[in-house]
Amino acid sequence: MLTFNRSNMLKVMAIFTGFLGGGRIIKKTMALFCLLFLLTACNMVTQKEADPELDISSLSLGMGENEYGTVQYVRYSMILTSSENLKINEKTLEPLLAGWIEERVLDHEIELADEIGDGQLKMEGKVTFDSNGLTKRDIITFEKLEDTIQGVVFETRGGNIYQAVLMNGETKLKKIGD
């Protein structure tokens, strides 16, 4: 296989100019042709698609309990802002819960997961968990140690699964699998 380096290009030019009579016009034309070929070959750069981005731009939550104090619930609302190359399947959105709640979940309802603007989704829901054996002080201590709602897990329309975690006011996006 012939590789196009400077030495091979000069040989090709010499063959063509000798074959065609060695005229000055032909030499200049061949030199121009080789220069154009080299410039276009060197400029063929593949552009990498930008990494997808997601920002949990707003997160609010509130806690409540039933009248007996045996069941607690967390209501949450968040706004997710995604880059153009991250198409979220709204039906797959799930909140990323703290471990101490996750192990006690009784029920989870996503009440709203709709697009509210260009690249923005609003997600609202309620997580009910068993608080038997926990005092209010225990729950407050757990909340100080670990955020109640830590982010979201979702699937894109292309089938990729991502986890977005809110840490110190900044969203970290991680692709799961692959």
Short mmCIF file of C-alpha atoms in Angstrom, two decimals:
data_model
loop_
_atom_site.label_atom_id
_atom_site.label_comp_id
_atom_site.label_asym_id
_atom_site.label_seq_id
_atom_site.Cartn_x
_atom_site.Cartn_y
_atom_site.Cartn_z
CA MET A 1 0.00 0.00 0.00
CA LEU A 2 1.34 3.43 -0.94
CA THR A 3 1.51 5.94 1.88
CA PHE A 4 1.52 9.62 1.09
CA ASN A 5 4.59 11.10 2.68
CA ARG A 6 6.85 13.78 1.22
CA SER A 7 9.22 11.31 -0.46
CA ASN A 8 6.43 9.39 -2.19
CA MET A 9 4.75 12.63 -3.32
CA LEU A 10 8.00 13.80 -4.95
CA LYS A 11 8.35 10.46 -6.75
CA VAL A 12 4.78 10.69 -8.04
CA MET A 13 5.41 14.26 -9.25
CA ALA A 14 8.63 13.19 -10.98
CA ILE A 15 6.91 10.31 -12.76
CA PHE A 16 4.03 12.49 -13.99
CA THR A 17 6.23 15.38 -15.09
CA GLY A 18 8.65 13.05 -16.89
CA PHE A 19 5.78 11.18 -18.56
CA LEU A 20 4.09 14.36 -19.72
CA GLY A 21 7.20 15.95 -21.15
CA GLY A 22 8.54 17.79 -18.14
CA GLY A 23 6.89 21.11 -18.99
CA ARG A 24 6.89 23.93 -16.45
CA ILE A 25 3.12 24.27 -16.53
CA ILE A 26 2.69 20.60 -15.79
CA LYS A 27 5.19 20.77 -12.92
CA LYS A 28 3.37 23.72 -11.39
CA THR A 29 -0.01 22.03 -11.86
CA MET A 30 1.23 18.83 -10.26
CA ALA A 31 2.80 20.73 -7.37
CA LEU A 32 -0.46 22.58 -6.83
CA PHE A 33 -2.41 19.32 -7.02
CA CYS A 34 -0.13 17.66 -4.44
CA LEU A 35 -0.31 20.68 -2.16
CA LEU A 36 -4.11 20.71 -2.30
CA PHE A 37 -4.23 16.98 -1.64
CA LEU A 38 -1.96 17.29 1.40
CA LEU A 39 -3.90 20.24 2.80
CA THR A 40 -7.27 18.52 2.49
CA ALA A 41 -5.94 15.25 3.92
CA CYS A 42 -4.42 17.04 6.91
CA ASN A 43 -7.61 18.95 7.62
CA MET A 44 -9.79 15.87 7.94
CA VAL A 45 -10.39 16.01 11.68
CA THR A 46 -13.21 14.07 13.23
CA GLN A 47 -15.23 16.12 15.66
CA LYS A 48 -16.17 14.41 18.88
CA GLU A 49 -19.72 14.94 20.06
CA ALA A 50 -19.91 17.02 23.23
CA ASP A 51 -20.51 15.16 26.48
CA PRO A 52 -24.13 15.22 27.64
CA GLU A 53 -24.89 17.52 30.55
CA LEU A 54 -27.63 17.66 33.15
CA ASP A 55 -28.18 20.21 35.88
CA ILE A 56 -30.54 19.76 38.80
CA SER A 57 -31.31 23.46 38.84
CA SER A 58 -33.94 23.35 41.57
CA LEU A 59 -34.75 20.86 44.33
CA SER A 60 -37.22 21.34 47.15
CA LEU A 61 -38.65 18.83 49.56
CA GLY A 62 -40.80 18.56 52.63
CA MET A 63 -41.50 15.82 55.15
CA GLY A 64 -44.70 14.80 56.86
CA GLU A 65 -46.18 11.86 58.73
CA ASN A 66 -49.45 10.07 59.25
CA GLU A 67 -51.47 10.71 62.40
CA TYR A 68 -49.91 7.75 64.22
CA GLY A 69 -46.33 8.70 63.43
CA THR A 70 -45.64 5.26 61.97
CA VAL A 71 -45.41 6.31 58.33
CA GLN A 72 -43.44 9.29 57.03
CA TYR A 73 -43.46 10.76 53.57
CA VAL A 74 -41.20 13.02 51.58
CA ARG A 75 -42.66 15.27 48.89
CA TYR A 76 -40.16 16.52 46.36
CA SER A 77 -40.06 18.81 43.37
CA MET A 78 -37.11 19.33 41.06
CA ILE A 79 -36.29 20.97 37.77
CA LEU A 80 -33.79 19.24 35.50
CA THR A 81 -32.04 21.16 32.74
CA SER A 82 -30.35 19.00 30.11
CA SER A 83 -28.11 19.66 27.13
CA GLU A 84 -29.47 19.23 23.63
CA ASN A 85 -27.72 15.87 23.16
CA LEU A 86 -29.32 14.32 26.27
CA LYS A 87 -32.90 13.30 25.46
CA ILE A 88 -34.48 12.00 28.67
CA ASN A 89 -37.32 9.48 28.58
CA GLU A 90 -39.60 11.12 31.17
CA LYS A 91 -41.28 7.80 32.00
CA THR A 92 -38.01 6.39 33.37
CA LEU A 93 -37.18 9.18 35.85
CA GLU A 94 -36.67 7.97 39.42
CA PRO A 95 -35.36 9.94 42.39
CA LEU A 96 -32.10 8.81 43.93
CA LEU A 97 -32.98 8.36 47.60
CA ALA A 98 -30.79 8.33 50.69
CA GLY A 99 -29.94 4.81 51.85
CA TRP A 100 -31.81 5.17 55.14
CA ILE A 101 -35.03 5.94 53.23
CA GLU A 102 -34.43 3.47 50.39
CA GLU A 103 -34.39 0.52 52.80
CA ARG A 104 -37.70 1.63 54.35
CA VAL A 105 -39.73 2.61 51.24
CA LEU A 106 -43.36 1.52 51.30
CA ASP A 107 -44.61 3.42 48.25
CA HIS A 108 -43.36 5.83 45.65
CA GLU A 109 -45.47 7.94 43.31
CA ILE A 110 -44.16 10.19 40.59
CA GLU A 111 -46.95 12.71 40.29
CA LEU A 112 -45.43 14.80 37.51
CA ALA A 113 -42.62 14.33 35.00
CA ASP A 114 -43.19 16.76 32.15
CA GLU A 115 -41.17 18.95 29.86
CA ILE A 116 -41.73 22.56 30.87
CA GLY A 117 -39.44 24.29 28.42
CA ASP A 118 -36.58 23.84 26.03
CA GLY A 119 -34.41 21.20 27.69
CA GLN A 120 -36.18 21.50 31.05
CA LEU A 121 -38.18 18.86 32.90
CA LYS A 122 -40.17 19.23 36.09
CA MET A 123 -40.45 16.20 38.33
CA GLU A 124 -42.64 15.96 41.42
CA GLY A 125 -43.43 13.01 43.62
CA LYS A 126 -44.01 11.48 47.00
CA VAL A 127 -42.04 8.74 48.75
CA THR A 128 -43.72 7.00 51.70
CA PHE A 129 -41.47 5.12 54.11
CA ASP A 130 -41.79 3.15 57.34
CA SER A 131 -40.55 5.21 60.26
CA ASN A 132 -41.20 2.60 62.97
CA GLY A 133 -38.33 2.65 65.41
CA LEU A 134 -37.15 6.10 64.32
CA THR A 135 -37.56 9.19 66.45
CA LYS A 136 -37.76 12.69 65.01
CA ARG A 137 -34.22 13.20 66.28
CA ASP A 138 -33.07 10.07 64.36
CA ILE A 139 -34.60 11.40 61.15
CA ILE A 140 -33.01 14.83 61.64
CA THR A 141 -29.64 13.17 62.27
CA PHE A 142 -29.98 11.02 59.13
CA GLU A 143 -30.88 14.11 57.08
CA LYS A 144 -27.73 15.88 58.30
CA LEU A 145 -25.57 12.90 57.35
CA GLU A 146 -27.11 12.15 53.98
CA ASP A 147 -29.32 14.23 51.67
CA THR A 148 -32.84 12.81 51.51
CA ILE A 149 -33.10 13.18 47.73
CA GLN A 150 -29.65 12.95 46.17
CA GLY A 151 -30.47 13.17 42.48
CA VAL A 152 -32.14 11.16 39.73
CA VAL A 153 -31.68 8.01 37.70
CA PHE A 154 -33.08 7.90 34.17
CA GLU A 155 -32.88 6.34 30.74
CA THR A 156 -32.42 8.33 27.56
CA ARG A 157 -34.56 7.87 24.48
CA GLY A 158 -31.52 6.12 23.00
CA GLY A 159 -31.52 3.51 25.77
CA ASN A 160 -28.55 4.73 27.84
CA ILE A 161 -28.93 4.83 31.63
CA TYR A 162 -27.59 7.77 33.63
CA GLN A 163 -27.35 8.79 37.25
CA ALA A 164 -27.25 12.48 38.17
CA VAL A 165 -26.16 13.30 41.72
CA LEU A 166 -26.38 16.71 43.34
CA MET A 167 -23.20 17.34 45.37
CA ASN A 168 -22.41 20.69 46.98
CA GLY A 169 -24.73 22.52 44.60
CA GLU A 170 -23.21 20.90 41.51
CA THR A 171 -24.70 18.08 39.45
CA LYS A 172 -22.44 15.14 38.57
CA LEU A 173 -23.69 13.04 35.64
CA LYS A 174 -22.52 9.45 35.23
CA LYS A 175 -23.41 6.93 32.55
CA ILE A 176 -24.25 3.52 34.01
CA GLY A 177 -23.13 0.41 32.16
CA ASP A 178 -20.84 0.07 29.16
#
